[in-house]
Tab-separated table of C-alpha atoms in Angstrom:
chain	number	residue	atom	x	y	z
I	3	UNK	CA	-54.918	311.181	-142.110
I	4	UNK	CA	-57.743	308.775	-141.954
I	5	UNK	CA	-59.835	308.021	-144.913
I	6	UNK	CA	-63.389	305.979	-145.473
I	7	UNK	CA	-62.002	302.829	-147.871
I	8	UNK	CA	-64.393	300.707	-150.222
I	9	UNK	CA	-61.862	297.836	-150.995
I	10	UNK	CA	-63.910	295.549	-153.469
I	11	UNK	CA	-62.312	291.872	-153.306
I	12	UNK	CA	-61.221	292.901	-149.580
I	13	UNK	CA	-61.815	288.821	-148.849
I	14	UNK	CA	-59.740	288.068	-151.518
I	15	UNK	CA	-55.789	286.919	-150.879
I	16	UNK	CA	-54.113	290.451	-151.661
I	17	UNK	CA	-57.298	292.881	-150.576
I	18	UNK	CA	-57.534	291.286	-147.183
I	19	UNK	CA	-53.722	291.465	-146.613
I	20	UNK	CA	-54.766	295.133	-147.562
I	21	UNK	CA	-58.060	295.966	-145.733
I	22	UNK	CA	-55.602	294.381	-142.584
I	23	UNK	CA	-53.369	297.306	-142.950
I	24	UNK	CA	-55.923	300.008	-143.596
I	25	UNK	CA	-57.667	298.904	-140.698
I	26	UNK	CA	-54.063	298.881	-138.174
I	27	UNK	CA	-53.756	302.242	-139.483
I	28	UNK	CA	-57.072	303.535	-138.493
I	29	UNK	CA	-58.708	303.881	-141.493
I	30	UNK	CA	-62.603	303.140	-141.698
I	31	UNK	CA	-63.157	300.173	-144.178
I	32	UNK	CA	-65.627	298.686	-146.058
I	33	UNK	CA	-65.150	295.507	-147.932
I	34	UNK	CA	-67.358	294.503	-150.638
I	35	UNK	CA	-67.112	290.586	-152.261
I	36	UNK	CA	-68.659	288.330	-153.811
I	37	UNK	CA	-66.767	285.510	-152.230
I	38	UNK	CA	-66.366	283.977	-155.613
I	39	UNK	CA	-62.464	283.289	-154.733
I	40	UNK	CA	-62.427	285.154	-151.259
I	41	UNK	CA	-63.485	284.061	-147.875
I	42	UNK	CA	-65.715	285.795	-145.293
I	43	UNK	CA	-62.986	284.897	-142.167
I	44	UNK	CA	-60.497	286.769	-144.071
I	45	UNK	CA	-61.984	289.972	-143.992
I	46	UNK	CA	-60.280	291.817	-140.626
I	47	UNK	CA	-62.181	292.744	-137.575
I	48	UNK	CA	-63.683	296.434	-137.425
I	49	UNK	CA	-64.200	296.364	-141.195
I	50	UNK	CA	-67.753	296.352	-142.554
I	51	UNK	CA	-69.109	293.596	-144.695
I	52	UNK	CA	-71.127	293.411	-148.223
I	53	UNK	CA	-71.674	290.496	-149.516
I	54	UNK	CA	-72.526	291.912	-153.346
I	55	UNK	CA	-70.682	292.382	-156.462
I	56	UNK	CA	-68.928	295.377	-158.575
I	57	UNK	CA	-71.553	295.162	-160.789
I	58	UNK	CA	-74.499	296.107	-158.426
I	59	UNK	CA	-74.488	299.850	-159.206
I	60	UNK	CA	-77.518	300.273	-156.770
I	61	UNK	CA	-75.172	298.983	-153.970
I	62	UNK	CA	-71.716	300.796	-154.861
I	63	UNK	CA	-74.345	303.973	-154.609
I	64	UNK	CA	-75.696	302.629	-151.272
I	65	UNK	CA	-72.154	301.561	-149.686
I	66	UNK	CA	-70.598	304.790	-150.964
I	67	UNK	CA	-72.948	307.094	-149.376
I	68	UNK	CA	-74.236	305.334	-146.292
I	69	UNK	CA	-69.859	304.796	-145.216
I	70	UNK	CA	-69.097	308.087	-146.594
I	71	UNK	CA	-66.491	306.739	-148.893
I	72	UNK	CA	-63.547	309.217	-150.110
I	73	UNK	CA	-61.529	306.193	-151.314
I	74	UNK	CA	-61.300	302.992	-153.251
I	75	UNK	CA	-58.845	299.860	-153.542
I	76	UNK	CA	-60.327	297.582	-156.478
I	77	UNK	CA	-59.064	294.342	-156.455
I	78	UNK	CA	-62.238	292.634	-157.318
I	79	UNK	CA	-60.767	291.033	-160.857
I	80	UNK	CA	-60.152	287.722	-162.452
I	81	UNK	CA	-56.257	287.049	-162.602
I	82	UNK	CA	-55.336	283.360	-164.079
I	83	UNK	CA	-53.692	283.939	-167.687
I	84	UNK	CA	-54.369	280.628	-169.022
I	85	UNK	CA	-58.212	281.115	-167.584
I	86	UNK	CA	-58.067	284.335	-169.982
I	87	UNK	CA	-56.706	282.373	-172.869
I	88	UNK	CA	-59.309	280.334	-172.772
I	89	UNK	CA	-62.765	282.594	-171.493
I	90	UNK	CA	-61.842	285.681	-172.164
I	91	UNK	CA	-65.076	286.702	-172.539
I	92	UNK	CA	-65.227	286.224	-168.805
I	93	UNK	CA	-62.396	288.531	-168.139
I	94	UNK	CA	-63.360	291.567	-170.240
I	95	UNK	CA	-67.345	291.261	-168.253
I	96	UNK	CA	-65.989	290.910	-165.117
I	97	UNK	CA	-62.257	293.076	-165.124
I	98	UNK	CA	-63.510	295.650	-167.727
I	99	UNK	CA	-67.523	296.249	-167.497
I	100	UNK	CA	-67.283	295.658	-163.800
I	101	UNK	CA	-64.836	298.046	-163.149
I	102	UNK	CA	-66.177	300.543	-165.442
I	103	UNK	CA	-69.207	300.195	-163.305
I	104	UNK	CA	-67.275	300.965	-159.882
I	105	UNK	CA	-65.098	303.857	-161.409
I	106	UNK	CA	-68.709	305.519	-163.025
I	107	UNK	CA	-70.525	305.275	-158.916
I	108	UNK	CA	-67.081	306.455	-157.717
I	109	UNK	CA	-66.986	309.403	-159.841
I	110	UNK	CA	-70.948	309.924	-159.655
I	111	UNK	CA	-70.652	309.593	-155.618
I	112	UNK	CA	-67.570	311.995	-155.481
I	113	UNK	CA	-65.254	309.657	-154.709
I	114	UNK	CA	-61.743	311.509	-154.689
I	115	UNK	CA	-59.174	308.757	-154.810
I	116	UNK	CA	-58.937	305.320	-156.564
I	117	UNK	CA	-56.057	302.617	-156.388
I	118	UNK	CA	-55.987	300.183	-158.907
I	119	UNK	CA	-54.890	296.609	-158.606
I	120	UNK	CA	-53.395	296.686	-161.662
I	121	UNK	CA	-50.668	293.910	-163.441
I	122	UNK	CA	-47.155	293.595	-165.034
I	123	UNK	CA	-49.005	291.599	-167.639
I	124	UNK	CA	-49.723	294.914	-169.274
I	125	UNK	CA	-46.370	294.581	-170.934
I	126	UNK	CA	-46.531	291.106	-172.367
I	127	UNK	CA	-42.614	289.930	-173.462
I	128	UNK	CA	-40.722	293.070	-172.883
I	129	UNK	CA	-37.591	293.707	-175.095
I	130	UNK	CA	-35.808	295.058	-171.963
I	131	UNK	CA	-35.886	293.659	-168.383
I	132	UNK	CA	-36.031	295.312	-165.798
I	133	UNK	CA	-38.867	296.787	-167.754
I	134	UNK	CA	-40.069	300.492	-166.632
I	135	UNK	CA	-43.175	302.399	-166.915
I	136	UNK	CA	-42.114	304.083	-169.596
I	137	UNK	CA	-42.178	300.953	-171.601
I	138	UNK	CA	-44.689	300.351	-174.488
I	139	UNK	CA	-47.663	297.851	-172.899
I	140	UNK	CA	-48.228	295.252	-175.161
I	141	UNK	CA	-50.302	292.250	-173.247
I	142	UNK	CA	-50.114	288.678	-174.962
I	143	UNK	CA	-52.945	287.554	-172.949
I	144	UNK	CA	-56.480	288.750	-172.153
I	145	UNK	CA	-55.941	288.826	-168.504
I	146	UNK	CA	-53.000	291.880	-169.323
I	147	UNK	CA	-55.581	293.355	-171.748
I	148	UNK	CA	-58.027	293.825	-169.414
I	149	UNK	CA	-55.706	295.175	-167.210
I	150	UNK	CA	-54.845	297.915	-169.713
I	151	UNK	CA	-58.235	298.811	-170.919
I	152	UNK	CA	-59.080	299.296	-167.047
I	153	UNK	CA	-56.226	301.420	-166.808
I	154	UNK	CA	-57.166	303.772	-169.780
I	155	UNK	CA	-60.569	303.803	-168.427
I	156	UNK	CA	-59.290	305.327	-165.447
I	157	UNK	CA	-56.953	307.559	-167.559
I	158	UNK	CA	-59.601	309.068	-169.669
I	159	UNK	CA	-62.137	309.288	-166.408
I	160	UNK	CA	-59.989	311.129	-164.200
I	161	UNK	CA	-58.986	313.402	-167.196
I	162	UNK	CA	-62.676	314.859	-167.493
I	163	UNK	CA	-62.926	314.731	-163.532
I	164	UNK	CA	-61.194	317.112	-161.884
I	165	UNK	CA	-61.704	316.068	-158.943
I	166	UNK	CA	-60.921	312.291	-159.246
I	167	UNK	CA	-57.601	311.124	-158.816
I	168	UNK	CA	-55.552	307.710	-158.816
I	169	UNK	CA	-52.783	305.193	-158.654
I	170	UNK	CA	-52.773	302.184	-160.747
I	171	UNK	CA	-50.077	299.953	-159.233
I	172	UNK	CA	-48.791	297.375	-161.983
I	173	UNK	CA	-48.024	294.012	-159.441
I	174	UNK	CA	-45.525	291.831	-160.758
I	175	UNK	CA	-45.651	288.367	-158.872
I	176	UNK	CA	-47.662	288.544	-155.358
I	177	UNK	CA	-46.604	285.648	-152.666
I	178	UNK	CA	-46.017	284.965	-149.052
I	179	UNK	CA	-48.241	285.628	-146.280
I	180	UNK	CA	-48.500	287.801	-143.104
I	181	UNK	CA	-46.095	287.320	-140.382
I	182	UNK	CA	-48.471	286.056	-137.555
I	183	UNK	CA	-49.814	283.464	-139.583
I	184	UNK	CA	-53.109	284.486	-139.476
I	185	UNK	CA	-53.909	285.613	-143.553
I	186	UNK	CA	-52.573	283.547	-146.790
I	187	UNK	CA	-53.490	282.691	-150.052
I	188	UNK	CA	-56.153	280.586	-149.883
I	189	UNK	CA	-57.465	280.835	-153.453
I	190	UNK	CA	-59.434	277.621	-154.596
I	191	UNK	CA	-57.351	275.840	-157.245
I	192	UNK	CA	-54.320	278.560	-157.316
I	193	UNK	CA	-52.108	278.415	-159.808
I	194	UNK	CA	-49.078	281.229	-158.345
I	195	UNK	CA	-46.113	278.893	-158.485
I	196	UNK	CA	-44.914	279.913	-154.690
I	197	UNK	CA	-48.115	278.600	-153.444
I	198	UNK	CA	-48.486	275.194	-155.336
I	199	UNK	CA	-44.898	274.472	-154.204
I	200	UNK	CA	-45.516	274.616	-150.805
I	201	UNK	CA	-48.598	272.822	-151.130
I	202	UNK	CA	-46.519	270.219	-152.970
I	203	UNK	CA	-43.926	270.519	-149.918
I	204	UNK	CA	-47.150	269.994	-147.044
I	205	UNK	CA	-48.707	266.747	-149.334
I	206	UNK	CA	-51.497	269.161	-150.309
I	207	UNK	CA	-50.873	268.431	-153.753
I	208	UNK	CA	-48.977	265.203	-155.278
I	209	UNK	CA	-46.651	267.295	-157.845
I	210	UNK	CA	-45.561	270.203	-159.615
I	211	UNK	CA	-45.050	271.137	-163.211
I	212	UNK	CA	-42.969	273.217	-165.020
I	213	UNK	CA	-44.310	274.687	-168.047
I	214	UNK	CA	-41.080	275.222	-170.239
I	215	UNK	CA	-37.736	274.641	-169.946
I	216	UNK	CA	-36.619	275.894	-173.105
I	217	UNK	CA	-36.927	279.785	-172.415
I	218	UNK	CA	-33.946	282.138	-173.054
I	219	UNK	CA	-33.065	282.745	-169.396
I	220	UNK	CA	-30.004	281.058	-167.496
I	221	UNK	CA	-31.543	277.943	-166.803
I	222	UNK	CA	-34.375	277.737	-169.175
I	223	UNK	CA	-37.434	278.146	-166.674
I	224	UNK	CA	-39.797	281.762	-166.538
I	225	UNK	CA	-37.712	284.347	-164.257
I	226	UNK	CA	-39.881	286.796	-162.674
I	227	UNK	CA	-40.045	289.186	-159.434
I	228	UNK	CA	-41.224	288.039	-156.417
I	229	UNK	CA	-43.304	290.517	-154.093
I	230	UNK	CA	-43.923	289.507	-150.565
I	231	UNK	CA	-47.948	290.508	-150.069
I	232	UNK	CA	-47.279	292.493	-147.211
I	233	UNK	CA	-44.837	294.978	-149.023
I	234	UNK	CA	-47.754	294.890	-151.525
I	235	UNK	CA	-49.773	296.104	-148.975
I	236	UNK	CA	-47.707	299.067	-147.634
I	237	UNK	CA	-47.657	300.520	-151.108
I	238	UNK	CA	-51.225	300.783	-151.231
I	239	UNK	CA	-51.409	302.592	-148.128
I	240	UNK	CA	-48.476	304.485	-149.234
I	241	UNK	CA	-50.682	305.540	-152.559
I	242	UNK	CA	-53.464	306.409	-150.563
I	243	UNK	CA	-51.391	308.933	-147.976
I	244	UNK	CA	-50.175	310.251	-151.463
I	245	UNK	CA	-53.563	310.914	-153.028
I	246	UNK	CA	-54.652	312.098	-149.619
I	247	UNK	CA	-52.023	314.326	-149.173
I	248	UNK	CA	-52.479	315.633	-152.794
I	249	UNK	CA	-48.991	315.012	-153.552
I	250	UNK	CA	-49.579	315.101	-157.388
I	251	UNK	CA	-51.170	313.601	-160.358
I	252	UNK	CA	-52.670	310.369	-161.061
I	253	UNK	CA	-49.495	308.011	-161.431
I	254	UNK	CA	-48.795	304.375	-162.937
I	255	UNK	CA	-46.259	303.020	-160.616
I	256	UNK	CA	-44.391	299.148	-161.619
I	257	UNK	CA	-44.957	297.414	-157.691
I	258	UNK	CA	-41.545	294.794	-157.663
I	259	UNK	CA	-38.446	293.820	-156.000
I	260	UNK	CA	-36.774	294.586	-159.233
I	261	UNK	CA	-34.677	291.594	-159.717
I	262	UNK	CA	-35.754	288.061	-160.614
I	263	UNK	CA	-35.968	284.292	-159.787
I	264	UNK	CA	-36.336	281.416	-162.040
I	265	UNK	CA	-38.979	278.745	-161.514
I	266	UNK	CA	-36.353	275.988	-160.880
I	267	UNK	CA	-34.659	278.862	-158.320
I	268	UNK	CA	-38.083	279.600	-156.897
I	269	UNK	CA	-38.482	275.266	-156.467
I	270	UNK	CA	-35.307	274.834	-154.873
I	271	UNK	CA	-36.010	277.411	-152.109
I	272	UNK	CA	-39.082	276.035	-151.388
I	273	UNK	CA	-37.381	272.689	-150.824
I	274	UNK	CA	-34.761	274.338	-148.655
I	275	UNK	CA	-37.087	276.346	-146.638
I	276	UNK	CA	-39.465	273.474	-146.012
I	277	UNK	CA	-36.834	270.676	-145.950
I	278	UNK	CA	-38.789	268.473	-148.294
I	279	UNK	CA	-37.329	267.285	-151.311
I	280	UNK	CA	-41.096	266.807	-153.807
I	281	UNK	CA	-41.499	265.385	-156.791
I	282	UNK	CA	-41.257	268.310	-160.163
I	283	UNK	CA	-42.207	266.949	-163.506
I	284	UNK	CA	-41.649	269.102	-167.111
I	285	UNK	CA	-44.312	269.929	-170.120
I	286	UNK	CA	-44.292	272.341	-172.752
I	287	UNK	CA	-44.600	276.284	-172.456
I	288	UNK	CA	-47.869	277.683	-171.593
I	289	UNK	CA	-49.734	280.265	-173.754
I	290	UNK	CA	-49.579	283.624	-172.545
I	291	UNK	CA	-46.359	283.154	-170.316
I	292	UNK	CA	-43.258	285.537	-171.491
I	293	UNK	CA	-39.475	284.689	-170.615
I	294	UNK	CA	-38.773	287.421	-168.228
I	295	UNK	CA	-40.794	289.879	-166.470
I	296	UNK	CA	-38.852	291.872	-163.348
I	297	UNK	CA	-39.760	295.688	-162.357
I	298	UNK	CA	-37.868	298.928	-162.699
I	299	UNK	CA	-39.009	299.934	-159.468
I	300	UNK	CA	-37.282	303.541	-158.968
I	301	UNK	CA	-40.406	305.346	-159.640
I	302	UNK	CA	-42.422	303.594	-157.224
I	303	UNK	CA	-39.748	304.335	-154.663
I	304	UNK	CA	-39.668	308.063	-155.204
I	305	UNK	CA	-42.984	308.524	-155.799
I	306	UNK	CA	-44.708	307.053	-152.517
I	307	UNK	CA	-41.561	306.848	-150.851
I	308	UNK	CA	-41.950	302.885	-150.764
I	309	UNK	CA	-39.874	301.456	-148.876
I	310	UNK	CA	-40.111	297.094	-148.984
I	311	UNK	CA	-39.296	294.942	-145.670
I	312	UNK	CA	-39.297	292.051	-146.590
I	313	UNK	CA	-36.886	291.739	-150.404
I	314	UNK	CA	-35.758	287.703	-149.562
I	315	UNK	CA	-36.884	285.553	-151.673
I	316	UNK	CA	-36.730	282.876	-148.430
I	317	UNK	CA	-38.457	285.257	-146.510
I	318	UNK	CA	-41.445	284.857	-148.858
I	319	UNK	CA	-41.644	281.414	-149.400
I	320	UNK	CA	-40.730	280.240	-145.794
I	321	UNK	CA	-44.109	282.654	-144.826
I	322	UNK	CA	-45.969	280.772	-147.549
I	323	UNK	CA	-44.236	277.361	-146.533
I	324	UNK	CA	-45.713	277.893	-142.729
I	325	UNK	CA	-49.148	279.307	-144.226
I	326	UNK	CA	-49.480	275.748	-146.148
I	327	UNK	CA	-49.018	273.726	-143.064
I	328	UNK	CA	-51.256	275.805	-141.213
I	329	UNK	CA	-53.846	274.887	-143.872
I	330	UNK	CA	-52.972	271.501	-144.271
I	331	UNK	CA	-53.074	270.560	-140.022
I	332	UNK	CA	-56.446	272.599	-140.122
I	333	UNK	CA	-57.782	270.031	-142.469
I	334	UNK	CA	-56.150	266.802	-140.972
């Protein structure tokens, strides 16, 4: 079934992976960003343009009706946690009022189906890992809070529209990049711990640091779950076909391998993968980071029927490795 998709950040790193795969599917797509931490060559071929912002209700109204939009993938938000620790003021304008301002055209345009770009930060420090959605959220940084609040939003929204349905997809930690070579992360200044390491790996960058090796996991360091972008992806197209298909109610679905890596294991196969041995240097804990944060992911799977290609841990950071020297000859 074809749709008409708005993805908002769709020249960002995990919306153009995305707005790729709607378009290979034969969906009609619009993209709409800013380019505050996206890139215009990253949007794919046969998608429409907008240069604008989430916040410019006059053009959500004109995109929305001129491309007949029955769909949206928002993942026009601000994501660093320390960022959020310290501007949080920026996170709740831009990852709360903005998207209050896209869900309000959607529902005002009678747009049927929304998919959230949503975050495992919504659960701060679980007491349990792997966590599930049943799990009380409790966010220890801004960045989760706004996450939440968006989610509600949509919760309450959709509750007093029948017609409005969604999937909020809770990522847990988004790396790699697509096969061919031609999409990556190319945020300005990332901070995602796959990426710096193989920018470390390529010369890109001179070091690494850990932030805390005193954490109760095995060896000390932050163990989380490591999604491969593409298999992030899939499962939006997978919640669209479900929406579509009106295979039942709005849903909160965890988006993870469900099992984890520590930062020093996540290092060392980055050195492996890249054959570089790179300088790593320790500080103290961050604010806002918890000890462990891996998915229950059984929902997800019998939900949309998800089905991941690429669970290997090299897998991901040998794609990311070979997006990083890509980069790096590019610029030599």
């Amino acid at each position: 079934m074809s749709n008409h998709v708005l993805v908002t950040g769709g020249a960002g790193y995990i919306g153009s992976h995305t707005a790729w795969h709607l378009v290979a599917a034969g969906h009609e797509v619009a993209v709409l960003d800013n380019l505050y931490s996206g890139h215009r060559w990253a949007v794919p071929g046969g998608a429409a343009f907008y240069q604008g912002d989430i916040h410019d209700r006059a053009l959500l109204d004109e995109i929305i009706r001129a491309r007949g939009i029955d769909a949206v993938m928002h993942f026009a938000g601000h994501i660093i946690v320390p960022e959020s620790l310290e501007n949080p003021a920026k996170y709740y304008r831009n990852n709360v009022v903005g998207s209050l301002n896209l869900i309000d055209a959607c529902i005002a345009n009678r747009v049927r189906h929304f998919i959230f770009s949503s975050s495992a930060a919504v659960y701060g420090a679980p007491e349990f890992c792997p966590v599930s959605e049943a799990a009380a959220p409790r966010p220890i940084n801004p960045y989760g809070a706004t996450k939440l609040i968006t989610e509600w939003t949509l919760r309450d929204l959709s509750a007093a529209s029948r017609s409005f349905n969604y999937v909020a997809l809770r990522y847990f930690n988004v790396a790699g990049a697509h096969a061919d070579g031609a999409l990556g992360q190319a945020t300005p200044e990332a901070t995602h711990l796959i990426k710096v390491a193989c920018q470390v790996s390529t010369g890109a960058r001179p070091r690494m640091t850990i932030f805390g090796d005193d954490y109760p996991t095995p060896d000390g360091t932050c163990v989380r779950d490591y999604i491969h972008v593409d298999d992030l992806a899939s499962a939006h197209l997978d919640a669209l076909d479900y929406l579509a298909r009106g295979g039942g109610d709005s849903v909160v679905l965890n988006c993870g391998y469900g099992r984890g890596f520590s930062v020093r294991e996540v290092i060392d196969c980055v050195k492996t993968v890249s054959d570089v041995d790179f300088a790593v240097k320790t500080a103290p804990r961050r604010a806002g980071d918890p000890p462990e944060l891996v998915a229950d992911n059984e929902k997800i799977k019998r939900v949309l029927n998800w089905q991941p290609r690429h669970d290997d841990l090299a897998t991901i950071c040998r794609s990311a490795y070979l997006w990083e020297k890509k980069l790096a000859a590019e610029k030599s």
